[in-house]
mmCIF file of C-alpha atoms in Angstrom:
data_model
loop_
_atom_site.group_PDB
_atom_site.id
_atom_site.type_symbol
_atom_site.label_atom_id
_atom_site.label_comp_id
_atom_site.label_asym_id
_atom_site.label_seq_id
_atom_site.Cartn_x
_atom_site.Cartn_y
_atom_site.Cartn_z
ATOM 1 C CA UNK N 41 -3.935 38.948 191.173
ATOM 2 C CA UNK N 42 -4.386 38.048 187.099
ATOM 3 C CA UNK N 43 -1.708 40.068 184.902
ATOM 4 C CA UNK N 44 -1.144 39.760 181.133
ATOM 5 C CA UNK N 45 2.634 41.076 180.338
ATOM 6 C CA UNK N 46 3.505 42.347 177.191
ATOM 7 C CA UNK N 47 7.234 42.804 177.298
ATOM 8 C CA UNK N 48 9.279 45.089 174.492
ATOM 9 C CA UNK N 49 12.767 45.788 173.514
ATOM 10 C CA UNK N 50 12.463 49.292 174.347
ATOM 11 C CA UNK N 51 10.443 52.331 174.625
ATOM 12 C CA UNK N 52 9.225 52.753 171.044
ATOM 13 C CA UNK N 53 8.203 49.172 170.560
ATOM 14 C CA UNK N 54 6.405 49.708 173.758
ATOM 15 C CA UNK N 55 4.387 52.756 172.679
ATOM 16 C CA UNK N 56 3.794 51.672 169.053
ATOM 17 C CA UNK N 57 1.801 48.652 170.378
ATOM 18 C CA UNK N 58 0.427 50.269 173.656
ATOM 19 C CA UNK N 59 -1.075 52.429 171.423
ATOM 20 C CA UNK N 60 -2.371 50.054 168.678
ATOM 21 C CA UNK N 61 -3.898 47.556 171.284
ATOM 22 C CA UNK N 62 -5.294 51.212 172.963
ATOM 23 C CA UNK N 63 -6.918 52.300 169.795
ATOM 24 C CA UNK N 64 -8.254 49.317 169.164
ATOM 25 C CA UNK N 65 -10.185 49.200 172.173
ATOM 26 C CA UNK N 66 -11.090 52.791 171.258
ATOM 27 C CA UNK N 67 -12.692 51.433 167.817
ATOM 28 C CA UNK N 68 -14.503 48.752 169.628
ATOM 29 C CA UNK N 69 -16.321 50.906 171.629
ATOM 30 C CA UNK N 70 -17.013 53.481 168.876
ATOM 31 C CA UNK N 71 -18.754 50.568 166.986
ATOM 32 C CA UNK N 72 -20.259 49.462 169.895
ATOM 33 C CA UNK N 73 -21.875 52.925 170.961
ATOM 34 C CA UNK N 74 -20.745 55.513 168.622
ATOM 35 C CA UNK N 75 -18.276 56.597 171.020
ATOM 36 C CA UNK N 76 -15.725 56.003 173.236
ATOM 37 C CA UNK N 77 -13.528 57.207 176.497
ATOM 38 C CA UNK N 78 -9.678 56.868 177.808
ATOM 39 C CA UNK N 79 -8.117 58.310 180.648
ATOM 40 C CA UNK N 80 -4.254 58.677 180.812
ATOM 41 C CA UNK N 81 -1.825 59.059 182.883
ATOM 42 C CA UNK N 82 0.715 62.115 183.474
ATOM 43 C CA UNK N 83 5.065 61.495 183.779
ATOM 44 C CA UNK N 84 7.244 61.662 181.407
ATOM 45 C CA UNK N 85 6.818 57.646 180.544
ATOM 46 C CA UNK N 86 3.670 58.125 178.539
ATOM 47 C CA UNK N 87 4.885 60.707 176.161
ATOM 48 C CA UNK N 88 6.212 58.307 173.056
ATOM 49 C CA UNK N 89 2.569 56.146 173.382
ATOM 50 C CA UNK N 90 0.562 59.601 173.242
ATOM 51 C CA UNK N 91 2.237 60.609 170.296
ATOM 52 C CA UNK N 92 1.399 56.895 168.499
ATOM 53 C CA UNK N 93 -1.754 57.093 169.887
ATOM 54 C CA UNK N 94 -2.167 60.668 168.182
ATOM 55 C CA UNK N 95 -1.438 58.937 164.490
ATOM 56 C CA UNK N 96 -3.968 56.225 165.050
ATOM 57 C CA UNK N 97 -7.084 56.315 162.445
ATOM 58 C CA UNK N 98 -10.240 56.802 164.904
ATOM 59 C CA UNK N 99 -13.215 58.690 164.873
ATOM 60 C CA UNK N 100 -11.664 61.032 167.068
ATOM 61 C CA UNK N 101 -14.847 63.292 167.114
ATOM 62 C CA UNK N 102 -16.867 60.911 168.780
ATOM 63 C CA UNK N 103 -13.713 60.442 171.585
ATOM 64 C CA UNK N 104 -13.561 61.615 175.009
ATOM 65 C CA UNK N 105 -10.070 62.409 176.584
ATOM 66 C CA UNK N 106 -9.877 62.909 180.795
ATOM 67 C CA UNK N 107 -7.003 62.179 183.035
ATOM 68 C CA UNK N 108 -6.729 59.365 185.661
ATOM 69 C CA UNK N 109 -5.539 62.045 187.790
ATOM 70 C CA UNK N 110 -3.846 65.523 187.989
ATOM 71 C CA UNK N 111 -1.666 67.803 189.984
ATOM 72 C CA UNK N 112 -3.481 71.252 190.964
ATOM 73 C CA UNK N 113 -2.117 73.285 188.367
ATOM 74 C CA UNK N 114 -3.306 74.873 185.675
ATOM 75 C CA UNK N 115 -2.746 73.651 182.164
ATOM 76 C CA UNK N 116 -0.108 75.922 181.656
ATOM 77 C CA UNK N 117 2.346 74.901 184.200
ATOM 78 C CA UNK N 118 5.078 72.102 183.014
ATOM 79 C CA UNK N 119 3.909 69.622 185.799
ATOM 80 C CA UNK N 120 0.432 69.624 184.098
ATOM 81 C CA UNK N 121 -0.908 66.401 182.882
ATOM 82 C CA UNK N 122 -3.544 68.278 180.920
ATOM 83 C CA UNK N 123 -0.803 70.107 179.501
ATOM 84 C CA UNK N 124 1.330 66.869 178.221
ATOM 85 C CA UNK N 125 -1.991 65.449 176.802
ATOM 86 C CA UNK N 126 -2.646 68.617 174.448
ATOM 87 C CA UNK N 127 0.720 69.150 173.543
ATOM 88 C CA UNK N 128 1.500 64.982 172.728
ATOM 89 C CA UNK N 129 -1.895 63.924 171.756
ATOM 90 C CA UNK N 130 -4.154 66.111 171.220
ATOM 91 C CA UNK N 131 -2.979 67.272 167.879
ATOM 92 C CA UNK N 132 -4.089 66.814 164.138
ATOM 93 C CA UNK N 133 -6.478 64.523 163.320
ATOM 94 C CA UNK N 134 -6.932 63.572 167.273
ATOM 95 C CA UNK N 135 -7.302 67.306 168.188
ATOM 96 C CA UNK N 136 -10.596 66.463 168.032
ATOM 97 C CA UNK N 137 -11.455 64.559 170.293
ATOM 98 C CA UNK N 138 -13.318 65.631 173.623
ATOM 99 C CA UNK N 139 -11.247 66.476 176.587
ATOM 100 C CA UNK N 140 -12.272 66.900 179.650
ATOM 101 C CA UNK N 141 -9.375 67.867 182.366
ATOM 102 C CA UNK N 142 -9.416 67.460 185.850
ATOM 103 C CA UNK N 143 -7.929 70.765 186.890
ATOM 104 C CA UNK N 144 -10.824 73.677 187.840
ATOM 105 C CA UNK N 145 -9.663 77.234 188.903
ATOM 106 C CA UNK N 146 -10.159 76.757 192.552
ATOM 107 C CA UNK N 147 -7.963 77.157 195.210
ATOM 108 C CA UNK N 148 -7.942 73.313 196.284
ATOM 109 C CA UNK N 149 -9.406 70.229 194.419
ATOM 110 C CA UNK N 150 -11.525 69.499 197.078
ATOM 111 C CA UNK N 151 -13.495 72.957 196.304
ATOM 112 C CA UNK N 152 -15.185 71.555 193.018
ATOM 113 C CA UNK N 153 -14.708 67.868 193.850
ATOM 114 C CA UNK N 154 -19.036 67.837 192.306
ATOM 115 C CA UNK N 155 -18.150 69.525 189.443
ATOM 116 C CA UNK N 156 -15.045 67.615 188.274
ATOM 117 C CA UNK N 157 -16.914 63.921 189.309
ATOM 118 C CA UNK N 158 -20.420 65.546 186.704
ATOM 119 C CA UNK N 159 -18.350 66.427 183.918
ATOM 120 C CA UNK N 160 -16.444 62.676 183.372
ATOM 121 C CA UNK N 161 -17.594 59.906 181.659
ATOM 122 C CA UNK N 162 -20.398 57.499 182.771
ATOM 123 C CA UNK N 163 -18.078 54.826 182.246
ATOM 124 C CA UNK N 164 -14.302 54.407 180.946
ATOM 125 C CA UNK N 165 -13.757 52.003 177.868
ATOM 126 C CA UNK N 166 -9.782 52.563 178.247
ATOM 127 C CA UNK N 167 -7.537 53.255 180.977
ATOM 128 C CA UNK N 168 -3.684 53.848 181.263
ATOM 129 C CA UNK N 169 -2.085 54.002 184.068
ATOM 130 C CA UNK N 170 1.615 54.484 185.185
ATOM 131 C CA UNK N 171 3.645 53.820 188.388
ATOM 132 C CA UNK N 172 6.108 55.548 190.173
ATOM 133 C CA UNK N 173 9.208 53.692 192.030
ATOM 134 C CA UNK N 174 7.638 54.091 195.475
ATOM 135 C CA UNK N 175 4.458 51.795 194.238
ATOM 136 C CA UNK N 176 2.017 54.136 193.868
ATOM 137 C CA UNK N 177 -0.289 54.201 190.758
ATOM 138 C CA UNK N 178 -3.061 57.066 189.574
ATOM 139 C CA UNK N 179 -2.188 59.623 192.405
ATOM 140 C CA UNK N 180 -2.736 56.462 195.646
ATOM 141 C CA UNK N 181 0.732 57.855 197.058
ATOM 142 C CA UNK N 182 1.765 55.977 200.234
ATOM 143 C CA UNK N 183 1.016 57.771 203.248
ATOM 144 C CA UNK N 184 -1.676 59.892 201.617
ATOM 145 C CA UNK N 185 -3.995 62.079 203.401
ATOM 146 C CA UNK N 186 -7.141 60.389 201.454
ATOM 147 C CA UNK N 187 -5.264 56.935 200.343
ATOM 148 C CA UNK N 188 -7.933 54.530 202.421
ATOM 149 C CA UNK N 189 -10.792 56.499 201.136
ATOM 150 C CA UNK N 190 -9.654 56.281 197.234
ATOM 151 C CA UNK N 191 -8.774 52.587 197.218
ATOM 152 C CA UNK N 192 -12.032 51.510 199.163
ATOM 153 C CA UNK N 193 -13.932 50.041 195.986
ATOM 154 C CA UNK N 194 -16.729 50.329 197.647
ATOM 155 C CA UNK N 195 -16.442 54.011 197.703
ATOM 156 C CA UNK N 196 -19.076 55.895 195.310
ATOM 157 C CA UNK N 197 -17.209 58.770 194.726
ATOM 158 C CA UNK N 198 -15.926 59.545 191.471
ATOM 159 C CA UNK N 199 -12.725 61.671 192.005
ATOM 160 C CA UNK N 200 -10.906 62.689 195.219
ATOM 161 C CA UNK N 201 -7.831 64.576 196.380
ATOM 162 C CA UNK N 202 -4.704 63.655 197.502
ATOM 163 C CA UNK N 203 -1.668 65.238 199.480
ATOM 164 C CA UNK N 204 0.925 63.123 200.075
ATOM 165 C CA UNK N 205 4.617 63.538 201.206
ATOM 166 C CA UNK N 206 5.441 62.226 197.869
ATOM 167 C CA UNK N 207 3.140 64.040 195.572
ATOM 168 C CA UNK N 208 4.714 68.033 195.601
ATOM 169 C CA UNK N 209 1.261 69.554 194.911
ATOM 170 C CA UNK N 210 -2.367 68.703 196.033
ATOM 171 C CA UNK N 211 -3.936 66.404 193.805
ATOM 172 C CA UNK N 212 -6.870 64.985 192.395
ATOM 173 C CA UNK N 213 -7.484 61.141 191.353
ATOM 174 C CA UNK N 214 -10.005 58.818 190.025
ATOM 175 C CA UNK N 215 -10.584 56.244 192.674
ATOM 176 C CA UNK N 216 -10.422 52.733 192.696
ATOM 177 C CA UNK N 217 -14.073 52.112 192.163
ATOM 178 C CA UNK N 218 -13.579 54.116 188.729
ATOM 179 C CA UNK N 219 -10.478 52.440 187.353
ATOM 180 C CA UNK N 220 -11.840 48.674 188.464
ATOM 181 C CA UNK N 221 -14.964 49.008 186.445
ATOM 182 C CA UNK N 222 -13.359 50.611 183.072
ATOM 183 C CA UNK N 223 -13.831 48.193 179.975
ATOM 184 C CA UNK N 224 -10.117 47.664 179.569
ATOM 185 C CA UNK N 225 -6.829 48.787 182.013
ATOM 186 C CA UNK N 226 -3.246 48.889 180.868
ATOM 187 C CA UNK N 227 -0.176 49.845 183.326
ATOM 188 C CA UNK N 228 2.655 51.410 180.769
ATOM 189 C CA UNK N 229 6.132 51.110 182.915
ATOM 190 C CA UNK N 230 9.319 50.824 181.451
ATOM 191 C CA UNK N 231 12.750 50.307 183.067
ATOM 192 C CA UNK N 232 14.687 48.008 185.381
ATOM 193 C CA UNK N 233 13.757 49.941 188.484
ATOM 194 C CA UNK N 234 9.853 49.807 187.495
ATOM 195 C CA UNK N 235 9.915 46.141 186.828
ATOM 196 C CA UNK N 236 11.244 45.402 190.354
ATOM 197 C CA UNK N 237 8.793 47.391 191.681
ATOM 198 C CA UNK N 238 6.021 45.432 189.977
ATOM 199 C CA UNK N 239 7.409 42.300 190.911
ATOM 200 C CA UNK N 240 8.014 43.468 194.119
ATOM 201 C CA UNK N 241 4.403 44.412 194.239
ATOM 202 C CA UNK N 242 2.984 41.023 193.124
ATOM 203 C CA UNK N 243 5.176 39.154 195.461
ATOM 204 C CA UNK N 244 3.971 41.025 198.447
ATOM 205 C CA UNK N 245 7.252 40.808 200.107
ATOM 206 C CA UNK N 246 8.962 43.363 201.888
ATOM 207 C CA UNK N 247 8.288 47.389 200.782
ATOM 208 C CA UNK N 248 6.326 45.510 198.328
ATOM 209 C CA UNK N 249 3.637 44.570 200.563
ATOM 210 C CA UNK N 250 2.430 48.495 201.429
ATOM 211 C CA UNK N 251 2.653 49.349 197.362
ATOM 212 C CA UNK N 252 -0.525 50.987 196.445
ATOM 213 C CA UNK N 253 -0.535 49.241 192.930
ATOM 214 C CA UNK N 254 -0.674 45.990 195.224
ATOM 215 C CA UNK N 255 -3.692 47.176 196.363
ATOM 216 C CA UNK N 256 -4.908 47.961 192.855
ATOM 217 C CA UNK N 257 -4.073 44.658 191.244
ATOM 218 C CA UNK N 258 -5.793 42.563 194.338
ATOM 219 C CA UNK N 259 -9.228 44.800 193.687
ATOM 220 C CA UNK N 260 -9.381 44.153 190.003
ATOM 221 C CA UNK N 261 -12.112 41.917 188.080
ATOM 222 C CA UNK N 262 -9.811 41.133 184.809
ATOM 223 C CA UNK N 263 -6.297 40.774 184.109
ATOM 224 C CA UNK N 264 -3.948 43.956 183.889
ATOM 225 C CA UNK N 265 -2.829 44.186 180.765
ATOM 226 C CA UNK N 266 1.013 45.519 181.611
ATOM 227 C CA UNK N 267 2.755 47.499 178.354
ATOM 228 C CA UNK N 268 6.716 47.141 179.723
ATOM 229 C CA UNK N 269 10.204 47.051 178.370
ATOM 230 C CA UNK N 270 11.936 43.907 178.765
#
């Protein structure tokens, strides 16, 4: 397991350069191809970095905005991620970039699991993900109904669902076999609890040894680049 920390005095400092070292990637990739693609996490962590990332100078046009996962709820409910992205990021300049949500109007997520997997990006230049204080990362909960199927990287589906005893709603994730293969993958934590966690995971002793994120950072090609307070 290869990680890269990038430890901050606090939140802010955290978010300013999450989201300069995030837009840069963005501008790379825009160079590169003429466009460019992030998926974000949901939480309440994320919301300072979405904002900075909102007041970043990129083509925003040519940018394409999805989720690394969501609860099954419509954009309107306060436990939406779609519904943090448009209301923290998606605004000004950035409001026009592409999004593409995970959420359909279906009764479950595993009703349009086709169309939500064809409407996402053939590949991810950027992803940010989170983690909660049980270990889990994206929406790999511990004792989740689909866990072993999401975080088999050898797995060619796109997105799944997930219930978990953990999760409230029914979700739907990107799997592992997504998130390995984007260009460039941050974790944004901050905290004392979140830090043990991720130590915790990276040791592999006790609880730490089950952590989903554990399971994450053994599957992954490059080094995590890990946005945290100190």
């Amino acid at each position: 397991m290869q990680i890269q920390l990038h430890p901050f005095p606090d939140g802010d400092a955290v978010a300013q350069a999450l989201a300069q070292a995030v837009a840069d990637d963005l501008r790379t990739a825009l160079a590169l191809r003429g466009q460019a693609s992030i998926a974000l996490s949901g939480g309440t962590t994320p919301r300072r970095f979405l904002q900075a990332l909102s007041r970043q100078p990129l083509d925003w046009a040519n940018v394409t905005v999805t989720l690394v996962d969501e609860r099954w709820v419509d954009d309107r409910h306060e436990r939406s991620n779609a519904r943090l992205v448009k209301e923290y990021l998606l605004q000004d300049a950035a409001a026009d970039a592409r999004f593409v949500p995970l959420y359909r109007p279906a009764a479950s997520p595993d009703e349009v699991l086709a169309d939500v997997a064809a409407a996402l990006p053939a590949t991810l230049d950027v992803v940010v993900l989170g983690m909660g204080g049980d270990g889990h990362t994206a929406s790999f909960f511990p004792g989740g109904d689909r866990l072993a199927d999401a975080m088999d990287p050898a797995t060619t589906a796109t997105v799944l669902p997930m219930r978990a005893p953990g999760a409230g709603e029914p979700r739907i994730t990107l799997t592992l076999s997504v998130l390995r293969d984007a260009g460039r993958l941050y974790l944004h934590i901050e905290g004392g609890e979140k830090r043990q966690v991720l130590q915790q995971a990276l040791s592999g002793q006790g609880a730490g040894a089950g952590y989903p994120v554990r399971t994450v950072l053994q599957a992954l090609r490059a080094p995590l680049q890990v946005y945290l307070t100190q």
